[in-house]
Short mmCIF file of C-alpha atoms in Angstrom, two decimals:
data_model
loop_
_atom_site.label_atom_id
_atom_site.label_comp_id
_atom_site.label_asym_id
_atom_site.label_seq_id
_atom_site.Cartn_x
_atom_site.Cartn_y
_atom_site.Cartn_z
CA MET A 1 59.00 147.09 15.50
CA THR A 2 62.34 145.58 16.53
CA SER A 3 64.04 147.38 13.65
CA GLU A 4 63.07 150.66 15.40
CA LEU A 5 64.41 149.58 18.83
CA LYS A 6 67.73 150.75 20.27
CA THR A 7 70.12 147.87 20.99
CA ILE A 8 69.76 146.32 24.36
CA ILE A 9 73.15 145.66 26.23
CA LEU A 10 73.65 142.27 27.65
CA TYR A 11 76.30 142.03 30.37
CA ASP A 12 77.97 138.63 30.21
CA ILE A 13 80.95 136.57 31.43
CA PRO A 14 83.44 135.75 28.68
CA CYS A 15 85.47 132.52 28.30
CA ILE A 16 88.56 131.49 26.40
CA THR A 17 86.50 131.02 23.20
CA PRO A 18 86.05 134.52 21.73
CA GLY A 19 82.40 135.63 21.52
CA ARG A 20 81.05 132.64 23.54
CA PRO A 21 79.52 132.93 26.99
CA TRP A 22 80.56 131.02 30.02
CA SER A 23 77.84 131.13 32.57
CA PRO A 24 74.46 129.09 32.31
CA ASN A 25 72.78 131.95 34.07
CA THR A 26 73.70 134.43 31.32
CA MET A 27 72.93 131.84 28.61
CA LYS A 28 69.32 131.93 29.79
CA THR A 29 69.03 135.61 29.00
CA ARG A 30 70.91 135.09 25.64
CA TYR A 31 68.30 132.50 24.70
CA SER A 32 65.46 134.80 25.85
CA LEU A 33 66.60 137.75 23.78
CA GLY A 34 67.16 135.56 20.78
CA TYR A 35 63.67 134.01 21.15
CA LYS A 36 62.14 137.33 21.23
CA GLY A 37 64.13 138.69 18.40
CA LEU A 38 65.17 141.68 20.27
CA PRO A 39 68.39 143.45 19.14
CA PHE A 40 71.20 143.21 21.64
CA THR A 41 74.92 143.43 21.92
CA THR A 42 77.27 142.11 24.47
CA VAL A 43 79.58 143.71 27.01
CA TRP A 44 81.96 141.18 28.50
CA VAL A 45 82.67 141.54 32.14
CA GLU A 46 85.26 139.39 34.12
CA PHE A 47 84.20 138.04 37.45
CA PRO A 48 86.19 140.57 39.65
CA ASP A 49 84.65 143.48 37.80
CA ILE A 50 80.99 142.49 38.17
CA SER A 51 80.34 144.24 41.54
CA ALA A 52 81.78 147.51 40.42
CA LEU A 53 79.93 147.49 37.08
CA LEU A 54 76.57 146.81 38.78
CA GLN A 55 77.11 149.40 41.44
CA SER A 56 78.04 151.92 38.76
CA LYS A 57 74.68 151.25 37.09
CA GLY A 58 72.79 152.01 40.31
CA ILE A 59 72.35 148.43 41.62
CA ASP A 60 73.12 149.23 45.35
CA GLN A 61 72.35 145.83 46.86
CA GLY A 62 73.98 142.46 46.21
CA PRO A 63 74.64 139.66 45.54
CA TYR A 64 76.26 141.17 42.49
CA THR A 65 75.82 138.54 39.77
CA LEU A 66 75.16 138.43 36.10
CA PRO A 67 73.25 138.39 33.76
CA ALA A 68 72.21 141.99 33.65
CA ILE A 69 70.70 143.93 30.82
CA GLU A 70 70.66 147.65 30.07
CA ASP A 71 67.76 148.72 27.91
CA PRO A 72 68.33 152.11 26.34
CA ASN A 73 64.65 152.07 25.16
CA THR A 74 63.47 152.49 28.79
CA GLY A 75 66.59 153.36 30.76
CA ALA A 76 66.11 150.21 32.77
CA VAL A 77 68.93 148.13 34.30
CA ILE A 78 67.70 144.62 35.37
CA VAL A 79 69.61 141.80 37.01
CA ASP A 80 68.88 138.12 37.28
CA SER A 81 67.61 135.90 34.44
CA LEU A 82 64.11 135.43 35.66
CA ALA A 83 63.63 139.13 36.50
CA ILE A 84 64.90 139.92 32.95
CA ALA A 85 62.58 137.44 31.44
CA THR A 86 59.64 139.10 33.33
CA TYR A 87 60.78 142.51 32.26
CA LEU A 88 61.09 141.49 28.65
CA ASP A 89 57.57 140.02 28.59
CA GLU A 90 56.05 143.15 30.19
CA THR A 91 58.07 145.70 28.09
CA TYR A 92 57.79 143.93 24.76
CA PRO A 93 54.37 142.18 24.83
CA GLU A 94 54.21 141.75 21.06
CA THR A 95 57.17 139.31 21.24
CA PRO A 96 56.88 135.63 22.04
CA LYS A 97 56.20 135.22 25.73
CA LEU A 98 58.88 133.66 28.04
CA MET A 99 56.86 133.27 31.31
CA SER A 100 53.14 132.69 30.61
CA PRO A 101 50.86 131.85 33.44
CA ALA A 102 51.39 128.18 32.40
CA ALA A 103 55.09 128.43 32.72
CA ARG A 104 54.85 130.09 36.18
CA ALA A 105 52.48 127.30 37.29
CA LEU A 106 54.96 124.68 36.10
CA MET A 107 57.81 126.50 37.82
CA GLU A 108 55.80 126.28 41.04
CA HIS A 109 55.05 122.68 40.35
CA ALA A 110 58.51 121.54 39.40
CA GLY A 111 60.89 124.38 39.95
CA ASN A 112 63.37 122.34 42.11
CA VAL A 113 63.68 119.67 39.30
CA LEU A 114 63.93 122.12 36.50
CA SER A 115 66.73 123.99 38.32
CA LEU A 116 68.89 121.02 37.17
CA SER A 117 71.42 121.79 39.88
CA PHE A 118 74.35 119.40 39.07
CA GLY A 119 76.28 121.03 41.76
CA SER A 120 73.60 121.63 44.37
CA GLN A 121 70.84 119.96 46.45
CA GLY A 122 68.06 121.78 44.62
CA GLY A 123 65.51 123.98 46.16
CA ARG A 124 66.18 126.82 43.77
CA ARG A 125 63.92 128.35 41.11
CA PRO A 126 65.24 128.02 37.48
CA GLY A 127 65.83 131.71 37.16
CA SER A 128 67.92 132.21 40.27
CA SER A 129 71.65 133.09 40.14
CA GLN A 130 72.29 133.16 43.84
CA SER A 131 74.35 130.46 45.46
CA THR A 132 76.02 129.40 48.66
CA ALA A 133 78.43 126.80 49.75
CA ALA A 134 75.62 124.49 50.61
CA SER A 135 73.65 125.09 47.32
CA LEU A 136 76.26 125.72 44.74
CA ASN A 137 74.69 125.23 41.26
CA ALA A 138 76.07 124.62 37.97
CA ALA A 139 76.68 128.37 37.43
CA GLY A 140 78.80 128.80 40.50
CA THR A 141 78.03 132.39 40.63
CA PRO A 142 78.98 134.38 43.74
CA GLY A 143 76.57 134.66 46.47
CA ASP A 144 76.76 134.35 50.27
CA THR A 145 80.36 133.38 51.16
CA SER A 146 79.70 132.12 54.61
CA THR A 147 80.90 128.57 55.46
CA ASN A 148 80.30 126.21 58.36
CA GLU A 149 80.57 122.51 59.13
CA THR A 150 77.26 121.82 57.49
CA ASP A 151 78.34 123.45 54.30
CA ASN A 152 81.61 121.41 54.23
CA ALA A 153 79.69 118.22 54.81
CA ASN A 154 77.34 118.99 52.11
CA SER A 155 80.23 119.89 49.73
CA ARG A 156 81.77 116.52 50.28
CA GLU A 157 78.48 114.75 49.61
CA LEU A 158 78.11 116.71 46.34
CA ALA A 159 81.85 116.32 45.34
CA PRO A 160 81.13 114.09 42.35
CA ARG A 161 78.79 116.65 40.82
CA LEU A 162 81.17 119.51 41.35
CA VAL A 163 83.50 117.99 38.83
CA PHE A 164 81.45 119.85 36.08
CA LEU A 165 82.20 123.10 37.69
CA VAL A 166 85.83 122.35 37.84
CA LEU A 167 85.99 121.44 34.28
CA ALA A 168 84.03 124.49 33.26
CA SER A 169 86.31 126.76 35.23
CA GLN A 170 89.09 125.80 32.97
CA ARG A 171 87.44 127.69 30.20
CA LEU A 172 87.55 130.99 32.04
CA ASN A 173 89.97 133.78 31.17
CA SER A 174 92.87 133.99 33.66
CA VAL A 175 91.58 136.85 35.74
CA SER A 176 88.22 135.26 36.23
CA LYS A 177 89.62 131.74 36.71
CA ALA A 178 91.77 133.06 39.62
CA TYR A 179 88.81 134.80 41.22
CA TYR A 180 86.61 131.75 40.68
CA HIS A 181 89.08 129.36 42.15
CA LYS A 182 89.73 131.56 45.16
CA THR A 183 86.08 131.98 45.96
CA ARG A 184 85.21 128.32 45.57
CA ALA A 185 88.17 127.18 47.65
CA LYS A 186 86.96 129.53 50.46
CA TRP A 187 83.50 128.03 50.21
CA LEU A 188 84.27 124.45 49.62
CA GLY A 189 87.71 123.98 51.23
CA ASP A 190 89.66 120.83 50.30
CA VAL A 191 86.77 119.41 48.40
CA TRP A 192 87.32 121.95 45.60
CA THR A 193 91.13 121.87 45.73
CA THR A 194 91.22 118.13 45.65
CA LEU A 195 88.94 118.08 42.62
CA ILE A 196 91.13 120.64 40.84
CA SER A 197 94.26 118.44 41.44
CA ALA A 198 92.49 115.19 40.39
CA CYS A 199 91.25 116.64 37.11
CA SER A 200 94.82 118.02 36.27
CA ASP A 201 96.91 115.02 37.43
CA SER A 202 96.18 112.59 34.58
CA ALA A 203 93.79 111.88 31.78
CA GLU A 204 92.83 108.73 33.51
CA GLU A 205 91.87 110.43 36.72
CA ARG A 206 89.90 113.06 34.91
CA THR A 207 88.01 110.35 33.10
CA GLU A 208 87.18 108.69 36.28
CA ARG A 209 85.88 111.86 37.90
CA VAL A 210 83.77 112.59 34.97
CA ARG A 211 82.37 109.06 35.02
CA GLN A 212 81.51 109.56 38.76
CA GLY A 213 79.96 112.93 37.91
CA VAL A 214 77.75 111.47 35.25
CA GLU A 215 76.56 108.76 37.64
CA ALA A 216 75.93 111.37 40.32
CA ILE A 217 73.61 113.39 38.02
CA ARG A 218 71.84 110.46 36.48
CA GLY A 219 68.90 110.86 38.73
CA VAL A 220 68.60 114.54 38.16
CA ILE A 221 68.62 114.08 34.38
CA ALA A 222 65.99 111.35 34.64
CA LYS A 223 63.65 113.63 36.64
CA VAL A 224 63.97 116.49 34.16
CA THR A 225 63.49 114.05 31.32
CA ALA A 226 60.35 112.73 32.80
CA LEU A 227 58.81 116.21 32.69
CA TYR A 228 59.35 116.29 28.97
CA GLU A 229 58.07 112.69 28.39
CA ARG A 230 55.20 112.37 30.78
CA GLY A 231 51.51 113.09 30.15
CA PRO A 232 49.73 116.42 30.99
CA ILE A 233 50.70 118.13 34.16
CA ARG A 234 47.83 119.86 36.02
CA ASP A 235 47.64 122.82 38.32
CA GLY A 236 44.13 122.28 39.79
CA SER A 237 41.87 122.00 36.84
CA ASP A 238 44.21 123.69 34.47
CA VAL A 239 46.64 121.84 32.23
CA VAL A 240 50.11 123.20 32.78
CA SER A 241 51.95 121.02 30.39
CA GLU A 242 50.54 118.81 27.57
CA GLY A 243 53.51 116.48 27.18
CA PRO A 244 55.29 114.65 25.69
CA SER A 245 56.63 117.23 23.25
CA MET A 246 59.93 118.81 22.32
CA PHE A 247 59.36 121.54 24.93
CA LEU A 248 57.81 121.65 28.41
CA LEU A 249 54.57 123.43 27.35
CA GLY A 250 54.11 122.02 23.88
CA GLU A 251 55.35 123.11 20.45
CA GLU A 252 56.91 126.51 21.50
CA PRO A 253 59.70 126.91 24.17
CA CYS A 254 59.50 129.06 27.18
CA PHE A 255 62.10 130.43 29.71
CA LEU A 256 62.07 127.09 31.59
CA ASP A 257 63.19 125.22 28.54
CA PHE A 258 66.07 127.86 28.09
CA ALA A 259 67.00 127.26 31.80
CA VAL A 260 67.36 123.54 31.31
CA ALA A 261 69.19 123.92 27.97
CA SER A 262 71.57 126.45 29.58
CA ARG A 263 72.55 124.00 32.39
CA VAL A 264 73.09 121.30 29.78
CA GLN A 265 75.15 123.51 27.45
CA PHE A 266 77.31 124.65 30.42
CA VAL A 267 78.21 120.97 31.15
CA LEU A 268 78.78 120.07 27.46
CA ASP A 269 81.10 123.11 26.94
CA GLY A 270 83.38 121.79 29.55
CA LEU A 271 83.72 118.22 28.31
CA THR A 272 85.95 116.65 25.72
CA PRO A 273 84.29 114.94 22.72
CA SER A 274 84.50 111.47 24.28
CA GLU A 275 83.13 112.75 27.53
CA VAL A 276 80.24 114.52 25.66
CA GLU A 277 79.38 111.12 24.21
CA GLU A 278 79.19 109.59 27.67
CA PHE A 279 76.88 112.48 28.72
CA LYS A 280 74.71 111.92 25.60
CA VAL A 281 73.60 108.45 26.69
CA LEU A 282 71.82 109.76 29.72
CA GLU A 283 68.04 109.28 29.13
CA GLY A 284 68.75 108.58 25.51
CA GLY A 285 70.27 112.05 25.00
CA ARG A 286 66.85 113.66 25.41
CA LEU A 287 68.19 116.99 26.91
CA VAL A 288 71.00 117.17 24.37
CA ARG A 289 68.39 117.03 21.72
CA LEU A 290 66.59 119.87 23.61
CA VAL A 291 69.80 122.00 23.29
CA GLU A 292 70.11 121.14 19.64
CA SER A 293 66.42 122.19 19.07
CA LEU A 294 67.01 125.56 20.63
CA ALA A 295 70.34 126.34 18.84
CA LYS A 296 68.72 128.99 16.56
CA TYR A 297 67.93 131.18 19.56
CA TYR A 298 71.37 130.91 21.12
CA LYS A 299 72.74 134.09 19.67
CA PHE A 300 76.40 135.17 19.87
CA GLN A 301 77.45 138.76 19.49
CA VAL A 302 80.88 140.09 20.49
#
C-alpha cells in the first residue's frame, strides 16, 4: 500500500551536517515514519521561521514547535511528536503500531522517567515538545518564555545537565544558533551564558563540564535502564512490559523506545569521540545499544 501513497512532508530543524536532524523531538517522528515504512520527505525549517510556517499551515495557537507533518493523503497538518504518532496509528492501521494500549499504559506508569529530561526536572510525557525555563528538556524547544526567581534557581540547580544543550547548540546553523542562544539566555540568564563561555574557553574546561554533566544524569540513565532490565511491569492485572528485552515492550519497538533513543542520540551528536566513550560507560552502555538497534528506522532524507 505504501507505494500508492503520496509522500508525507516532515518539517524538521537542520544542523550543520547536511541532511541530519538536530532536535530530539523531530527525531521521534523520523523514527516513527521509518518504522512504519511510510514515504516521507523533509522540509528544513530554521528556528526563527517555525512560527510563520505553522501559522501559514493553519495552526493558529502556539507554542509553535516542531516536529510537524503535512499529509497530502488526507490534507492533515499535525504538530507534536506524540500527536503525530497517534495520527499515524489511526490513519495507517496496517502499519506497525507506535502507541499500543500497552505503550500508553507504560507511559502513564513511567512517563516521567522515560522523558529522559537531561535538562529538566521531569514531569513531562515522552512525546511533549513544550518547555519552560523551569523544565527545559534536552530538546530546548520554544515554549513559555516567562521567567521568575524560582525558574532561575531551578536553572542553577540544573546547570550541569544543561551542558548537553550548550554543546548541541554548536551544531545549529548560524541563524538558528543566534535565535537559540538569545531565547535560552532570556530564560536562563547567566547560567546559560556562563556555560557557553565555559565550553568555549578551553578544552580542559569543556571536558570538566561534560564530566559534571555525565555525573548529573547518571541517576536518570539508571532509572531508564532499569525499565529495560527489570521484570514485567503490570498495570493492574495486565502486563505492560515483559522485560528484560531490547525494547520496552518486548521484541518490537514502540514510540517510547524512539523517544528514549532520540534523547540519547541528541546528546551523542554534540559530543566528541572521547566524550562519547565517557557517556557509553553509563549503565554498561545499555541506552547506546538501544540507539544502535534502532538505526535502521532512523531515516534521513534531504
